[in-house]
Backbone as CSV, one residue per row, in Angstrom:
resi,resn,N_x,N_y,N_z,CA_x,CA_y,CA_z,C_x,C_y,C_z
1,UNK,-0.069,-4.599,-3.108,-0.301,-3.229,-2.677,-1.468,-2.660,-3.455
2,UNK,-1.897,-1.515,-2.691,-2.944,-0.629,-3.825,-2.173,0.376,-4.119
3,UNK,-3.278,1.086,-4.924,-2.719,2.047,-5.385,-3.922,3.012,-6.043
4,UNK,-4.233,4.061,-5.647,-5.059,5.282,-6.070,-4.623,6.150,-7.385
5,UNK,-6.077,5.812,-8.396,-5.498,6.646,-9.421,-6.754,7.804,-9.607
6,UNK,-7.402,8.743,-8.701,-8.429,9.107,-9.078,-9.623,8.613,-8.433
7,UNK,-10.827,8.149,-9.345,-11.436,8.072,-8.916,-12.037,6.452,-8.739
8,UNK,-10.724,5.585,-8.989,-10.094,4.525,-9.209,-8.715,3.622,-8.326
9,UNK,-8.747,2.713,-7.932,-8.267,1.576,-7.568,-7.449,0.707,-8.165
10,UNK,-6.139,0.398,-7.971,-5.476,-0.876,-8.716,-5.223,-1.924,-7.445
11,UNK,-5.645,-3.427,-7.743,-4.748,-4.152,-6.387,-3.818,-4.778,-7.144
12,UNK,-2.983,-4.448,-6.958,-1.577,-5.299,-7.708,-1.411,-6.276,-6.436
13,UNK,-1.547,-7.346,-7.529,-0.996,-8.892,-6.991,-0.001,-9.247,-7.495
14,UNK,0.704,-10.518,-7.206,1.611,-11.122,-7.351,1.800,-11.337,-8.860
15,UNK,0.687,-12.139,-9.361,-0.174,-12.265,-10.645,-0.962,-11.073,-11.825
16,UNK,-1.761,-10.523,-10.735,-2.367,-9.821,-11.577,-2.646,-8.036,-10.998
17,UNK,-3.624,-7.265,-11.964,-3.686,-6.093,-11.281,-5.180,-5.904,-11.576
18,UNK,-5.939,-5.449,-10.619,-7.335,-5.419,-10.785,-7.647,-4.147,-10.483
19,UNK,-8.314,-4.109,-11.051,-9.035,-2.220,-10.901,-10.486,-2.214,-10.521
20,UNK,-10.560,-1.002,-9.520,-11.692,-0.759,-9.161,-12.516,0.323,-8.947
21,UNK,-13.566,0.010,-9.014,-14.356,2.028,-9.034,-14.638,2.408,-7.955
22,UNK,-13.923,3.110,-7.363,-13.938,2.931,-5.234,-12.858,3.893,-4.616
23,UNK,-13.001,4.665,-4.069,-11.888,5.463,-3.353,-11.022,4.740,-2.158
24,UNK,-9.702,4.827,-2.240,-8.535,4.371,-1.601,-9.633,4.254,-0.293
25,UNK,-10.090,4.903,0.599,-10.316,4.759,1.769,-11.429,3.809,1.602
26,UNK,-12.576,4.256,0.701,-13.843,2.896,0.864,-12.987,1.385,0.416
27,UNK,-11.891,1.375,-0.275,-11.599,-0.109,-0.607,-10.850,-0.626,0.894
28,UNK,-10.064,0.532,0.925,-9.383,0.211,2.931,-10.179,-0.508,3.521
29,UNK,-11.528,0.011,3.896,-12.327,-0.224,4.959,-12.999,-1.668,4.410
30,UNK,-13.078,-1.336,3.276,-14.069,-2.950,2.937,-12.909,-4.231,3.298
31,UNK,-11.734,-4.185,2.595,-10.993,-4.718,2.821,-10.771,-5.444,4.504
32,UNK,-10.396,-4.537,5.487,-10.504,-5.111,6.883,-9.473,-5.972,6.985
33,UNK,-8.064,-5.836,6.706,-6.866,-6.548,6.737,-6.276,-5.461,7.944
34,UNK,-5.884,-6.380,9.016,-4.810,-5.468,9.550,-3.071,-5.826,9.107
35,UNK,-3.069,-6.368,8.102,-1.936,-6.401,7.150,-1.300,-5.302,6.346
36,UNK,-2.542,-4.220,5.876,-2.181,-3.303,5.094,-2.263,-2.445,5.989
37,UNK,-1.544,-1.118,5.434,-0.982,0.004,6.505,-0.969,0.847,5.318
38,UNK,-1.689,2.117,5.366,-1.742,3.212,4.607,0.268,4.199,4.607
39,UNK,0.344,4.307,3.583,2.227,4.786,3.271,2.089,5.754,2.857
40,UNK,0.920,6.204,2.033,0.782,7.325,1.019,-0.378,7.897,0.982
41,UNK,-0.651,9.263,0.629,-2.094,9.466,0.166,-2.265,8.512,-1.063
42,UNK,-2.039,7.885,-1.905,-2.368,7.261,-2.636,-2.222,5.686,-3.085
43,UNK,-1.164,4.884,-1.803,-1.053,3.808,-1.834,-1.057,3.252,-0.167
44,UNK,-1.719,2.102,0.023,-0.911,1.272,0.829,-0.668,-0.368,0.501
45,UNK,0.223,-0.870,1.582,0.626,-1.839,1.336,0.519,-3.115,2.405
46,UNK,0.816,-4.418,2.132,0.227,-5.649,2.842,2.301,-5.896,3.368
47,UNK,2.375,-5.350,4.621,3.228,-5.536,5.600,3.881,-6.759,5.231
48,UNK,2.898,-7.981,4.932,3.567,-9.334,4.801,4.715,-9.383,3.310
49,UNK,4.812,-8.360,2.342,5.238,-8.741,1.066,6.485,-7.472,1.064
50,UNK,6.300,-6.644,1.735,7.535,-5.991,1.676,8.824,-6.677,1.335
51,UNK,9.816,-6.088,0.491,10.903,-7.007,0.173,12.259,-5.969,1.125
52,UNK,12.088,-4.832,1.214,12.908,-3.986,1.724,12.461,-2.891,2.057
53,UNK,12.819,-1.818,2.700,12.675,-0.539,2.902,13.774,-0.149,2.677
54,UNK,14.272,1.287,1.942,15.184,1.767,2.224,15.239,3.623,2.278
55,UNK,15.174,4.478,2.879,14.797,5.544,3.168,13.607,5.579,3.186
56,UNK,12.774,6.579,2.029,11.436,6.706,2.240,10.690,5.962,1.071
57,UNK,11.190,4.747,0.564,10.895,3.885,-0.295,10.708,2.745,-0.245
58,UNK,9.857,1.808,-0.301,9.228,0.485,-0.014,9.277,0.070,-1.671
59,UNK,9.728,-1.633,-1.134,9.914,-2.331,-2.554,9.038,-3.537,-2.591
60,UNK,8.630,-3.813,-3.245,7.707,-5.076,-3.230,8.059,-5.607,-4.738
61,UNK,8.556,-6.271,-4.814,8.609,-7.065,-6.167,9.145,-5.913,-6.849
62,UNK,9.367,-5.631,-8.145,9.743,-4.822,-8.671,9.637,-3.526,-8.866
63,UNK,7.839,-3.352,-8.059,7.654,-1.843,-7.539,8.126,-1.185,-6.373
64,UNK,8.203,-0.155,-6.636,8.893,0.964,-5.813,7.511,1.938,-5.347
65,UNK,7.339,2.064,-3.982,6.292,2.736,-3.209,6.673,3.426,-2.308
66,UNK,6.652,4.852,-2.690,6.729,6.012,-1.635,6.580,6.140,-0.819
67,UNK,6.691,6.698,0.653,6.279,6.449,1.918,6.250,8.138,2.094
68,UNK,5.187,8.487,2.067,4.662,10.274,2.616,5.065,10.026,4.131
69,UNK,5.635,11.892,4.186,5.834,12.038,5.543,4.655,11.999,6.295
70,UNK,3.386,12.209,5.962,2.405,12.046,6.732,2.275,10.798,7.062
71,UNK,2.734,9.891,6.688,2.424,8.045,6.761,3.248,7.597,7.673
72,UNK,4.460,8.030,7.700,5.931,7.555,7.583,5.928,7.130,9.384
73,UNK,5.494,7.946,10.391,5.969,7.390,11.735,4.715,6.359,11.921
74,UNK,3.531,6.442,11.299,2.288,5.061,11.450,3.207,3.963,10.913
75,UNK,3.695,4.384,9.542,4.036,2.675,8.753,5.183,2.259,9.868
76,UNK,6.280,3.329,10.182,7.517,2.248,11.149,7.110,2.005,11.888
77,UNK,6.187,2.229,12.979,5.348,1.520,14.263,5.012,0.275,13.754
78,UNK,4.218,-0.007,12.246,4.075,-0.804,12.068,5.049,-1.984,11.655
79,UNK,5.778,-1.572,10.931,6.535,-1.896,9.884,7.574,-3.030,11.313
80,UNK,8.359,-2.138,11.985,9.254,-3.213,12.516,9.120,-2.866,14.405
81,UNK,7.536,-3.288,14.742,7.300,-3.859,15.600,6.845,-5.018,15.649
């Protein structure tokens, strides 16, 4: 998943977490995965690694990722079609 801290970028991997100097939307677009699906103003996530959903909370490995109501009817379209 990513994750927006500012004026800053984390990609948390499996492995590792990399940071970048880039706004959530310019790393979106460079990126070009239709895997990831924006959840949050400040995170999205790669559809394939989800471990669960449960209300408005997405789990991926040991993190826990919010799902904004602004996100929330894009990600379930996505999520479990």
């Amino acid at each position: 998943f990513v994750e927006a801290m500012g004026d800053y970028v984390t990609l948390h991997t499996e492995s590792q977490k990399l940071t970048f100097n880039t706004s959530l939307k310019a790393f979106y677009d460079q990126l070009n995965d239709p895997a990831f699906v924006r959840v949050h103003k400040s995170y999205f996530v790669n559809l394939r690694k989800i471990d669960f959903v449960e209300g408005n909370q997405i789990q991926i490995g040991k993190s826990t990722i919010p799902v904004g109501n602004a996100y929330k009817v894009g990600f379930q379209e996505r999520f479990y079609s």
